[in-house]
Coordinates of C-alpha atoms in Angstrom, one line a residue:
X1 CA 70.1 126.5 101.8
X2 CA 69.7 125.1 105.5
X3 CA 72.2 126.8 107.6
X4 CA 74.6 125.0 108.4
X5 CA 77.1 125.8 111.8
X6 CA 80.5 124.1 112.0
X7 CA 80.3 121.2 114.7
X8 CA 78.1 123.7 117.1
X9 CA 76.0 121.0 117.9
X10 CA 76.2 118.8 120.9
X11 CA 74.6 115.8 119.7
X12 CA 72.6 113.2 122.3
X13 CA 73.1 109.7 121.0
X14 CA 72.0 106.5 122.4
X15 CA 75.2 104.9 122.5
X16 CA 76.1 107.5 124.9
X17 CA 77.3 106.5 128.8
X18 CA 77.3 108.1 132.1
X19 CA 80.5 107.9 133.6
X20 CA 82.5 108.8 136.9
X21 CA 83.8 112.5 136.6
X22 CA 87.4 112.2 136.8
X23 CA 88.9 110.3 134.3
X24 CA 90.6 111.7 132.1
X25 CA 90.6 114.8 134.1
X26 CA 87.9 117.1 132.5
X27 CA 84.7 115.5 131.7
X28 CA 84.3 117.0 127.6
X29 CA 81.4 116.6 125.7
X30 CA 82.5 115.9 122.1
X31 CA 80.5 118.2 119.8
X32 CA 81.1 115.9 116.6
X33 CA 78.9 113.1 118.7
X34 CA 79.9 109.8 118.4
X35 CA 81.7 109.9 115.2
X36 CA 84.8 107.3 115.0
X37 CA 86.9 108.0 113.8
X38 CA 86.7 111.4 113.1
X39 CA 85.8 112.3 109.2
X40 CA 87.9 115.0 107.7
X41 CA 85.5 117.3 107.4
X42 CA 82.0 117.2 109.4
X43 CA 79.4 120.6 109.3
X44 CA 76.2 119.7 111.4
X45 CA 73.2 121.3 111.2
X46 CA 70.5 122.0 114.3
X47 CA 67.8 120.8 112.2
X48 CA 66.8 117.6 113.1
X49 CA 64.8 115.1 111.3
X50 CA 63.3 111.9 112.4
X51 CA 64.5 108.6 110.7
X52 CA 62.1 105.5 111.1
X53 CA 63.4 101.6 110.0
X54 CA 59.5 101.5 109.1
X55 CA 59.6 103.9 106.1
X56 CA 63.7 104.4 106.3
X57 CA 64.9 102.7 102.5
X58 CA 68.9 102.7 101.4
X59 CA 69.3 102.6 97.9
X60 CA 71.3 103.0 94.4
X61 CA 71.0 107.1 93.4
X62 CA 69.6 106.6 89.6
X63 CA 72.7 108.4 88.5
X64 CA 75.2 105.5 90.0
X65 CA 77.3 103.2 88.2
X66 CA 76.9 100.8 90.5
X67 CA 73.2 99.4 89.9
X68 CA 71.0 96.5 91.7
X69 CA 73.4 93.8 90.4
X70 CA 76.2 94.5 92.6
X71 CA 75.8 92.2 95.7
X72 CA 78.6 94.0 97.8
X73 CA 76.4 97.1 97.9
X74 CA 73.5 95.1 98.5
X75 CA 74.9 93.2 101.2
X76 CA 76.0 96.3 102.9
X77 CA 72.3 97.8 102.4
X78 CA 70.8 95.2 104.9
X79 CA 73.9 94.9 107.1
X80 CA 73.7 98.6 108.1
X81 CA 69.9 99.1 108.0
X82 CA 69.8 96.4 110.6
X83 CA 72.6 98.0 113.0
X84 CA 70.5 101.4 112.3
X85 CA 67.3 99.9 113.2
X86 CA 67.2 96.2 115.2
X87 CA 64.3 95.9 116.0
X88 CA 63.0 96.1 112.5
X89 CA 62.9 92.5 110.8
X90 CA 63.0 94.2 107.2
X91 CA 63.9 96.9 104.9
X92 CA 60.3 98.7 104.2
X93 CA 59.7 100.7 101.2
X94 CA 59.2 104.2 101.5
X95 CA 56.4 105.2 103.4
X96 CA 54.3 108.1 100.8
X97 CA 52.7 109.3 103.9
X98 CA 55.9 109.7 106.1
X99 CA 56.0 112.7 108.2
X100 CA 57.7 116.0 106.5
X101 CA 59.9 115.8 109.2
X102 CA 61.5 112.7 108.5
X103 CA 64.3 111.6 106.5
X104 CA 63.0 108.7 104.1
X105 CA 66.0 107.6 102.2
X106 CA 70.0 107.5 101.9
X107 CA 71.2 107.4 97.9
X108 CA 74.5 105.9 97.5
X109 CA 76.0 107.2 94.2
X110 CA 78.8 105.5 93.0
X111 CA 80.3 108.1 90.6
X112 CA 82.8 106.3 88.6
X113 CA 82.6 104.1 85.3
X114 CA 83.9 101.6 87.6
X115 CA 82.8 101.0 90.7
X116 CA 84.8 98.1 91.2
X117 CA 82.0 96.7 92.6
X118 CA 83.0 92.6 92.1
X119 CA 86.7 93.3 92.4
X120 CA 88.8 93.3 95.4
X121 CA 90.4 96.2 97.8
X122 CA 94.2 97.1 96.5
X123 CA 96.4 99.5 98.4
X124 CA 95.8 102.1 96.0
X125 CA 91.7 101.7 96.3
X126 CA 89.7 104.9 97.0
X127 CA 88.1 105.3 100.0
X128 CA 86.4 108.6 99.8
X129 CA 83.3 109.7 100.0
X130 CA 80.9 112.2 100.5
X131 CA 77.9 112.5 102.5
X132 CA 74.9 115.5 102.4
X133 CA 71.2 115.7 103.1
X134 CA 68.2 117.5 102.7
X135 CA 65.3 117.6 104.3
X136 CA 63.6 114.7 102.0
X137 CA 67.2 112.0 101.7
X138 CA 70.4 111.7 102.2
X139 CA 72.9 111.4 99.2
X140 CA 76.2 109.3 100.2
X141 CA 78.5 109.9 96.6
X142 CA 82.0 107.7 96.3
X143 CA 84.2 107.3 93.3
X144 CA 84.7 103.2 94.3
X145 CA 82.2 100.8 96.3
X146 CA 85.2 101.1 99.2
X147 CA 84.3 104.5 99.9
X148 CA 80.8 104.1 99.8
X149 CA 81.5 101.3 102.3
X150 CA 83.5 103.9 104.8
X151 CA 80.2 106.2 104.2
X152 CA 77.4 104.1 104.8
X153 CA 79.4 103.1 108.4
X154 CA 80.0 107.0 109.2
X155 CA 75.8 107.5 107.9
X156 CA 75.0 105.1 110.4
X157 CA 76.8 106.5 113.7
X158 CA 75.0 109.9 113.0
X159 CA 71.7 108.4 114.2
X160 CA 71.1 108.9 117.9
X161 CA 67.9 108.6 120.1
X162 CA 65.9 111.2 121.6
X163 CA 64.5 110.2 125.5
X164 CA 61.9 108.2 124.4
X165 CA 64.4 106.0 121.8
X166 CA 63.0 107.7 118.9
X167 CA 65.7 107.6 116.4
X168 CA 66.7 111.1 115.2
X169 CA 69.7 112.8 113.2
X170 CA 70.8 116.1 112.3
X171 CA 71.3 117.5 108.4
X172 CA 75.3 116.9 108.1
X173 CA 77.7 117.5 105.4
X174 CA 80.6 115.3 105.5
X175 CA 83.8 115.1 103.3
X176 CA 85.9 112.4 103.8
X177 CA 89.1 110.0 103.0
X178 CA 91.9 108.4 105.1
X179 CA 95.2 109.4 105.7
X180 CA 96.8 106.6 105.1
X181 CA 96.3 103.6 102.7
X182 CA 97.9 101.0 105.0
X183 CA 95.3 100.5 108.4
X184 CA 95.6 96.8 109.4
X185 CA 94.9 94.8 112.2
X186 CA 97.2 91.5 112.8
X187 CA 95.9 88.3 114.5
X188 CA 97.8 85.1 115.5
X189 CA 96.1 81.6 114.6
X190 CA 99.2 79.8 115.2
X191 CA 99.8 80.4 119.4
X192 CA 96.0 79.8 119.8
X193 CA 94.1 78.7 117.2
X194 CA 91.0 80.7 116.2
X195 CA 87.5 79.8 115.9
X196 CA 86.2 81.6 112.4
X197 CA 83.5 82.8 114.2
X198 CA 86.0 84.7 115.8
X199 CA 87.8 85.7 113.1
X200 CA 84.5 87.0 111.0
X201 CA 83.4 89.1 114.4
X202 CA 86.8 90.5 114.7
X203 CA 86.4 91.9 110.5
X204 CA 83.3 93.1 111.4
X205 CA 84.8 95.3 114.3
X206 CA 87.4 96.3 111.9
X207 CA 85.3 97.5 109.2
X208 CA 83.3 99.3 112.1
X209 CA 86.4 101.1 113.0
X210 CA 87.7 101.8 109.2
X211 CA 90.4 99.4 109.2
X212 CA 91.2 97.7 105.9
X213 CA 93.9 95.1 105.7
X214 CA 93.5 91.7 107.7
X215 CA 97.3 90.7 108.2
X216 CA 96.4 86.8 109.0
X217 CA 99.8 85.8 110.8
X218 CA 98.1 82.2 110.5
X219 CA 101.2 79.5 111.1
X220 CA 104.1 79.6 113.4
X221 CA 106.0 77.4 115.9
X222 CA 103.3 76.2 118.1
X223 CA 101.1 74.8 115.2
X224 CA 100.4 75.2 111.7
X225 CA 96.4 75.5 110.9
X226 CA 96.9 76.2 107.6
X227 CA 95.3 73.0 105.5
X228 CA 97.5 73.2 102.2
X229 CA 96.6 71.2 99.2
X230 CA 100.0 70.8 98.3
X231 CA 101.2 69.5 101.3
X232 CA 98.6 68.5 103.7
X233 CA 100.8 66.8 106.3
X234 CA 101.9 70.5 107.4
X235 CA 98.3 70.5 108.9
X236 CA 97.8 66.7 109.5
X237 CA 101.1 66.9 111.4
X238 CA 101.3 70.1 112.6
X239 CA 98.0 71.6 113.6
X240 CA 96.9 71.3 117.3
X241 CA 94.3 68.9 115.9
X242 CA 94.1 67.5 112.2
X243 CA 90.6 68.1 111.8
X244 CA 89.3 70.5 114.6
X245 CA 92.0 73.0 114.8
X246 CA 92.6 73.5 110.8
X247 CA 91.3 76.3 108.3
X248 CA 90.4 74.5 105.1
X249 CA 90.7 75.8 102.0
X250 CA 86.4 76.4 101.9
X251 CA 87.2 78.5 105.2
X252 CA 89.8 80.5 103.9
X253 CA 87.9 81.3 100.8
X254 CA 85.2 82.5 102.9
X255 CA 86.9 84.3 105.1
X256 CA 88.5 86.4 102.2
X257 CA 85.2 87.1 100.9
X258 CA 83.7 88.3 104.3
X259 CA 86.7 90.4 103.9
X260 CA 86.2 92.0 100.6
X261 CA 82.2 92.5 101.2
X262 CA 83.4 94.9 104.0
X263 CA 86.5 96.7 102.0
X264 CA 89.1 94.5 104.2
X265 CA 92.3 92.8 102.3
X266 CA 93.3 89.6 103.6
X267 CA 97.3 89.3 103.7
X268 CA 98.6 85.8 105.1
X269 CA 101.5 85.6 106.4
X270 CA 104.0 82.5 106.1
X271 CA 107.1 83.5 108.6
X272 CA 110.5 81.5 107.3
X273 CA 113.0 80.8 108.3
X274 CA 112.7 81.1 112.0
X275 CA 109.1 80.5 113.9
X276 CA 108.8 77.1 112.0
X277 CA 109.1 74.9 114.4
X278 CA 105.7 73.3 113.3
X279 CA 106.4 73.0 109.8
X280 CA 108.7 70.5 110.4
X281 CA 106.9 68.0 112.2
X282 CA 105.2 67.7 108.2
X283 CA 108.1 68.5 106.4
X284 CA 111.1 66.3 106.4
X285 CA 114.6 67.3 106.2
X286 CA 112.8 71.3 106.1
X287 CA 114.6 72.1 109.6
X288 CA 118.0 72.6 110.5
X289 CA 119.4 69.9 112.6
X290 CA 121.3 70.9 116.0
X291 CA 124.0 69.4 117.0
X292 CA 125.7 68.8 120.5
X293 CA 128.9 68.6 119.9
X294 CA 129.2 66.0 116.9
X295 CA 126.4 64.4 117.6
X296 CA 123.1 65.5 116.5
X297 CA 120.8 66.8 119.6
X298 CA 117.3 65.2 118.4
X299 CA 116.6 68.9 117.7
X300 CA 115.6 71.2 115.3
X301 CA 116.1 75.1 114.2
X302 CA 114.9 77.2 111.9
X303 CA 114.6 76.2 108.1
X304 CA 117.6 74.4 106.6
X305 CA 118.8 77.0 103.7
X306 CA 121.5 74.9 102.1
X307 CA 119.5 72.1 100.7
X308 CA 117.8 72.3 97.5
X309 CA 115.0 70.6 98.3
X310 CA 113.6 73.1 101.0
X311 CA 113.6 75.9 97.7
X312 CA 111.6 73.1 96.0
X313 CA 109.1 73.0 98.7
X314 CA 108.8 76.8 99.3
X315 CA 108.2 77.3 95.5
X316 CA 105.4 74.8 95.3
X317 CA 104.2 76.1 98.8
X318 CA 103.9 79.6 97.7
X319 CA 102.6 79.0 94.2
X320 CA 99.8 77.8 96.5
X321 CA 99.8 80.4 98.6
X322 CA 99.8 83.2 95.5
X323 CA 96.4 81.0 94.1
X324 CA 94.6 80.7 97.0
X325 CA 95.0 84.9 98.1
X326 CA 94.0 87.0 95.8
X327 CA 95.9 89.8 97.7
X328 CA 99.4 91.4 95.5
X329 CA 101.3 90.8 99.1
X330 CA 102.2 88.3 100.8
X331 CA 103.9 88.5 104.2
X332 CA 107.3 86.6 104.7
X333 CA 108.1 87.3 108.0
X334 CA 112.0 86.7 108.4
X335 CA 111.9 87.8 112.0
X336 CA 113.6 86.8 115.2
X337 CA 115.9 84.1 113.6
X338 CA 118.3 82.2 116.3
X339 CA 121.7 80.7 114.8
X340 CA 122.7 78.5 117.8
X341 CA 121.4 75.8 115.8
X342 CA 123.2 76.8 112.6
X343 CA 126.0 77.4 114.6
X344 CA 126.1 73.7 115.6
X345 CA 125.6 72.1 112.4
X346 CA 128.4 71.2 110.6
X347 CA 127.5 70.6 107.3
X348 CA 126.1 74.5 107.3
X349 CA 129.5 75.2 108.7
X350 CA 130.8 73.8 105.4
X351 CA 128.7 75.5 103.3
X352 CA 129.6 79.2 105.3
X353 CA 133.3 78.6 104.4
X354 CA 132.4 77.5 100.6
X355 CA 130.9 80.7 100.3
X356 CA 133.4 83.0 102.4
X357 CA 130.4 83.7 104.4
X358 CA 133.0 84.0 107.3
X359 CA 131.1 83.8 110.8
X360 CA 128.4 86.4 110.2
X361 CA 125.3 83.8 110.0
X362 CA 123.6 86.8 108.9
X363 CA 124.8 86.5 105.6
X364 CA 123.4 83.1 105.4
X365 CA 119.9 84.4 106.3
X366 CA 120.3 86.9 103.8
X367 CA 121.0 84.3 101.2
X368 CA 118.1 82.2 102.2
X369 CA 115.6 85.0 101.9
X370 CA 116.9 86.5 98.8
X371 CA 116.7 83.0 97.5
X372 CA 112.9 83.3 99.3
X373 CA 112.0 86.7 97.7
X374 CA 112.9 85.3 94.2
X375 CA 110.9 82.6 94.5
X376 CA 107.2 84.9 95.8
X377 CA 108.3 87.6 92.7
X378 CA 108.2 84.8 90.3
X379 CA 104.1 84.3 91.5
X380 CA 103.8 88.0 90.6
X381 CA 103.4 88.8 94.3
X382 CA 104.4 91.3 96.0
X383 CA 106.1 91.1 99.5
X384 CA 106.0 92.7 103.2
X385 CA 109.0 91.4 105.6
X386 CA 110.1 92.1 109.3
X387 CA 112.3 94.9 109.8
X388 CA 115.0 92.7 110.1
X389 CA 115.3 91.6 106.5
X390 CA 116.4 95.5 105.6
X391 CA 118.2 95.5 108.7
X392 CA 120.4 92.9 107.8
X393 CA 120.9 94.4 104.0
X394 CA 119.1 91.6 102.1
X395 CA 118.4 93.0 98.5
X396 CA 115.1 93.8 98.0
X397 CA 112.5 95.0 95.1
X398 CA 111.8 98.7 95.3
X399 CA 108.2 97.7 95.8
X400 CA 108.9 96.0 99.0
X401 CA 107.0 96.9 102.4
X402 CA 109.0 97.3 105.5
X403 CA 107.1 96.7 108.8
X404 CA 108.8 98.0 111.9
X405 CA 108.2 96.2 115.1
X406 CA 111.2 96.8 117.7
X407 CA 112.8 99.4 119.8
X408 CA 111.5 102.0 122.0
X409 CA 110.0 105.1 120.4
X410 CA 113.4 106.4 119.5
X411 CA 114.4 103.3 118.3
X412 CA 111.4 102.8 116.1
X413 CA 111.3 106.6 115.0
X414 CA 114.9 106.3 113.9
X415 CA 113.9 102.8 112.1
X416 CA 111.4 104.7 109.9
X417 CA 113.5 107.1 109.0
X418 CA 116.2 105.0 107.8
X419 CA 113.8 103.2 105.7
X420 CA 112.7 105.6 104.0
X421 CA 116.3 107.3 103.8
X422 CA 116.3 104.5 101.5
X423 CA 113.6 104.6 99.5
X424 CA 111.7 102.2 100.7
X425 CA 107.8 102.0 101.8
X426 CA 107.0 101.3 105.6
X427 CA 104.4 100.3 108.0
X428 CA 104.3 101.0 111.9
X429 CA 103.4 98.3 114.6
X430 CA 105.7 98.8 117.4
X431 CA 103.1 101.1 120.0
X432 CA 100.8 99.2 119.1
X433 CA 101.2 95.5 120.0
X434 CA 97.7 95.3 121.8
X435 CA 98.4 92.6 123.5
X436 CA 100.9 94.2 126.0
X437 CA 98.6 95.4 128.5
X438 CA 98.2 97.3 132.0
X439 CA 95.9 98.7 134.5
X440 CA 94.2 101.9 133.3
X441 CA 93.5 103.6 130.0
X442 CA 96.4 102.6 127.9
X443 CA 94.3 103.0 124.8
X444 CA 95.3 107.0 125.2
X445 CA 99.4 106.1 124.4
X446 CA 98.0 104.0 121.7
X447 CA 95.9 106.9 120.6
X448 CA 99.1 109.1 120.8
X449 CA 101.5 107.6 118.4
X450 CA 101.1 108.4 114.8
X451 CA 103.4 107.2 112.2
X452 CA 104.8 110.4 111.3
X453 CA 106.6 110.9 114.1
X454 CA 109.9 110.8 113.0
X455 CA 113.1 113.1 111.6
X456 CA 112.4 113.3 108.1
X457 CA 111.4 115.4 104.7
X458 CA 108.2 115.5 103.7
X459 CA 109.3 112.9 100.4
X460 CA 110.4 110.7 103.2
X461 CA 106.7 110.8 105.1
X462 CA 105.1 109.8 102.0
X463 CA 106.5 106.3 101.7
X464 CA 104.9 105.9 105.1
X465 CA 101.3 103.6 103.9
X466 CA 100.3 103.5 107.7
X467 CA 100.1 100.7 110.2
X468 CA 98.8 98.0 111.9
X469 CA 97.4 96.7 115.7
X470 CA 99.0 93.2 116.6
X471 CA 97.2 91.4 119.0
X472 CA 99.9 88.0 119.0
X473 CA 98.3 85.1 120.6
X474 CA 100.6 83.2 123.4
X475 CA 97.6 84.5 126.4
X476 CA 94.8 85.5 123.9
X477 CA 92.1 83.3 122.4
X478 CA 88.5 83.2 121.4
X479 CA 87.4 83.4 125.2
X480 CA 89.2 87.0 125.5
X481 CA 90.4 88.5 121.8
X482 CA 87.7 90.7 121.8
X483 CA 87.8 92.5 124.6
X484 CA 91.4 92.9 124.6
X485 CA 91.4 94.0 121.1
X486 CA 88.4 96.3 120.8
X487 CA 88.1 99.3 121.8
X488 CA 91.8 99.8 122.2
X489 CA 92.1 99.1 118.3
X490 CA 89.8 101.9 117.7
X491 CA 92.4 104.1 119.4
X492 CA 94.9 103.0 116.2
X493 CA 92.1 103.3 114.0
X494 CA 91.3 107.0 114.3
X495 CA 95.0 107.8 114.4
X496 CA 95.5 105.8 111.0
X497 CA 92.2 107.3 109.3
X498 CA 91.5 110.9 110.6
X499 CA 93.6 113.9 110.2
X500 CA 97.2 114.9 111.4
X501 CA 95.7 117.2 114.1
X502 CA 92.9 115.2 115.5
X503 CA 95.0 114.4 118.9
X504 CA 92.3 115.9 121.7
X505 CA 92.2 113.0 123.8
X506 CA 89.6 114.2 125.9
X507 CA 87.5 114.6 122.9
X508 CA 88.3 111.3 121.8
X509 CA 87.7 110.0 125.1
X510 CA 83.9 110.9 124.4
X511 CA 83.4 110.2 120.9
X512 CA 85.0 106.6 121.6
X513 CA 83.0 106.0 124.6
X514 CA 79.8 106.0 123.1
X515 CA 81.4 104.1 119.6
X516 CA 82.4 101.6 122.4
X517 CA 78.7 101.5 123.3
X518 CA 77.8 100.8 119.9
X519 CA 79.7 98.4 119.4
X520 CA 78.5 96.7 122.1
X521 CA 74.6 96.7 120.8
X522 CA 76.0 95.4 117.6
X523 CA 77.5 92.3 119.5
X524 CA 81.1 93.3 119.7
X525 CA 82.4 92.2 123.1
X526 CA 84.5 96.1 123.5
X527 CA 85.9 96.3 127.1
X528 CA 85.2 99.3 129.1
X529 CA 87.1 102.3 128.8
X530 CA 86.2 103.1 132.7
X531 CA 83.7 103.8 134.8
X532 CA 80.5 104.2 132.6
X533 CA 77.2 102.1 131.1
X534 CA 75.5 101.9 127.8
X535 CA 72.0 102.8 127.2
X536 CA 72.0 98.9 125.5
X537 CA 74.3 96.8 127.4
X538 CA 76.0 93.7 126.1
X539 CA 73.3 91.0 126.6
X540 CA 75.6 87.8 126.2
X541 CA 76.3 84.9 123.6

């Protein structure tokens, strides 16, 4: 038995960065390297072994259920022997003369009947794995393909290079899972639309990072890039560009599956009946007329909820939407709903007295979405909504998932602990709207919320799933996501994977450093967290 000491080793890895002394205030050298985030359990050795890409080989263990048919694994194989070693065109074969010294091969040992290997990530998947070596291989062993995913990631930020960029790493024993189910990451395609080869980079950040739900906020009021095949005037009408500035239905399907090949769920959001504004340059007779007066103003507010026809359209819309994501939730928004316009139109002013609604236009949006929810539960979805749809007392499944978005941090903390008061499960996004930003290290009051953080009994914490980083898109697009995005989305990322405890941010502030440098040699465009360089700087497009 190879002795093992618990994180006594302070690891040199080429992703490491000089930096200016000063900031944050004690310059700490993380012992658990550049780990990101943090496993649950790491015990490092001082044995170190050499790894070369020339006789390095990842493979199926002969014990996994998982065998050479399974093109997710395979995929992931090649993706991370090339981030390991990049200057190596291809995955050699074992070399029979490799040095004793070296470690030759990683077994990934799926240990379950089903790996679940051509399905898709749920909210309940299993991410865990486990991760040991010996002096000969490494064994990585998961229940599900997800974990093995998570592992294969963390097996490949162990390697560092010694002074003359051999590639080394130390015997480690890792035992590992996230904390919560629920880690997502939420772009806008609506305010700026999104190049895919955007999109694609940002999943591959994600899955660096251990994220796992893509929430695609992908239509709103500025434009609606979203190519239905129900209804392709929404696009042709309503997009920035018909043609330029759409996602067709061969993107989308692509993009879901670049998803799933890294563990990541793709969850579309579809925000009614406010942020619509684009849907009804398509749509007619979807929007509420406003009036000036009694005359109408030539404008239009959010969607009209007392004409048949607009449940008509939303029925055939989301049937489409249920069909084309294979995900079981579908966001509906309900968000940030004005009722001037309401307010103005007569004809909905008829239909408030009709049903003694009174002049709380609150219960008219409550009996548009419940009309809304109906419709997505008859596509055997499941549904996420705004905070706003509990807030305002709509009835919903017991199944539903409440995101909270607004307030301050008491505001927020009190939020979550009136939804689960009630019963319900909840998600957290208001510290971390990315793209509010400022001058300095703000990644740090990212880094120190946690979801937990509220007045409540333990039954309560459990119906907390986790969170998500919003990065909304009115002065962000393909020239600058990145870099605003990454690395302060690691920040959430270690908070929503690694354990309660894990809040050194000093120790953080090393360990993300050098991720932040890896990333960078794998092509993610991560802004600086200060002062600093990396051993392989970002070379351009």
């Amino acid at each position: 038995m190879l002795p093992f000491a618990i994180v006594s080793l302070l690891v040199t890895v080429s992703q490491g960065c000089g930096r200016h002394s000063g900031d944050p205030d004690t310059a700490v050298e993380s012992s658990y390297g550049s780990l990101w985030p943090l496993p649950q359990k790491v015990r490092f050795s001082s044995l170190s072994l050499k790894i070369r890409g020339s006789s390095f080989q990842i493979r199926d263990a002969d014990e996994s259920s998982a065998g050479p048919s399974c093109s997710l694994l395979k995929n992931a194989y090649r993706r991370y022997y090339e981030y390991m070693f990049p200057n190596e065109r291809t995955n050699g074969h074992t070399n029979v003369f490799a040095d004793p010294s070296e470690l030759s091969q990683l077994h990934v040992w799926i240990t379950s009947s089903d790996s679940e290997c051509d399905g898709y990530p749920v909210v309940t998947s299993d991410e865990s794995y486990e991760l040991s070596m010996n002096q000969t291989y490494a064994v990585l062993k998961a229940p599900k393909v997800w974990g093995a995913l998570r592992g294969l990631e963390t097996f490949s930020q162990l390697l560092y290079e010694d002074e003359y960029g051999a590639r080394n790493i130390n015997l480690t024993e890792i035992s590992d899972f996230p904390r919560f189910q629920h880690r997502g990451v939420l772009l806008d395609t609506s305010r700026h639309f999104l190049p895919i080869k955007v999109i694609l980079a940002n999943l591959e950040a994600m899955t660096m990072n251990k994220f796992n739900v893509f929430h695609w906020h992908i239509v709103d009021d500025p434009s609606f890039p979203y190519l239905s095949r129900t209804f392709p005037q929404l696009s042709q009408m309503g997009a920035y560009h018909p043609y330029t500035h759409v996602y067709t239905p061969a993107d989308v399907k692509m993009i879901i599956e670049f998803a799933r090949l890294r563990g990541i769920r793709v969850v579309p959001e579809f925000d009614t009946p406010g942020h619509t504004q684009s849907w009804g340059k398509g749509q007619k007779d979807l929007l509420t007329p406003c009036y000036s007066g009694p005359t109408p103003s030539g404008t239009f507010g959010p969607v009209n909820p007392i004409l048949n026809t607009t449940y008509d359209f939303m029925n055939l819309l989301f049937k489409e939407v249920s069909e084309v994501f294979p995900d079981a939730y579908v966001h509906l928004g309900g968000d940030e709903v004005d009722f001037k316009c309401w307010k103005s139109n007569p004809d909905i002013t008829k239909f408030m007295e009709q049903h003694s609604f009174g002049d709380d236009y609150s219960k008219l949006e409550s009996f548009y979405i419940q009309k809304l929810l109906d419709i997505v539960t008859s596509t055997q979805k499941g549904y996420m909504i705004w905070q706003e749809v509990f807030d305002n007392g709509v009835k919903l499944k017991p199944d539903t998932l409440i995101h909270v978005w607004k307030g301050n941090q008491q505001q927020y903390q009190n939020e979550m602990a009136k939804i689960t008061l009630s019963g319900y499960k909840t998600f957290l996004s208001t510290p971390w709207y990315l793209n509010r930003i400022s001058y300095g290290q703000d990644w740090t009051s990212l880094y120190r919320a946690d979801p937990h953080n509220f007045t409540g009994t333990d039954d309560q914490k459990k119906l907390v799933i986790g969170g998500e980083a919003c990065m909304w898109g009115e002065y962000v697009d393909s020239t600058n996501l990145m870099p605003r995005m990454w690395p302060r989305a690691s920040a959430v990322g270690e908070r929503l994977w690694s354990a309660k405890d894990v809040t050194n941010v000093n120790d953080a502030y090393s360990r993300l450093s050098k991720h932040r440098c890896r990333m960078v040699e794998r092509g993610i465009q991560a802004q600086s967290l200060f002062s600093s360089f990396c051993r392989h700087e970002y070379k351009g497009i």
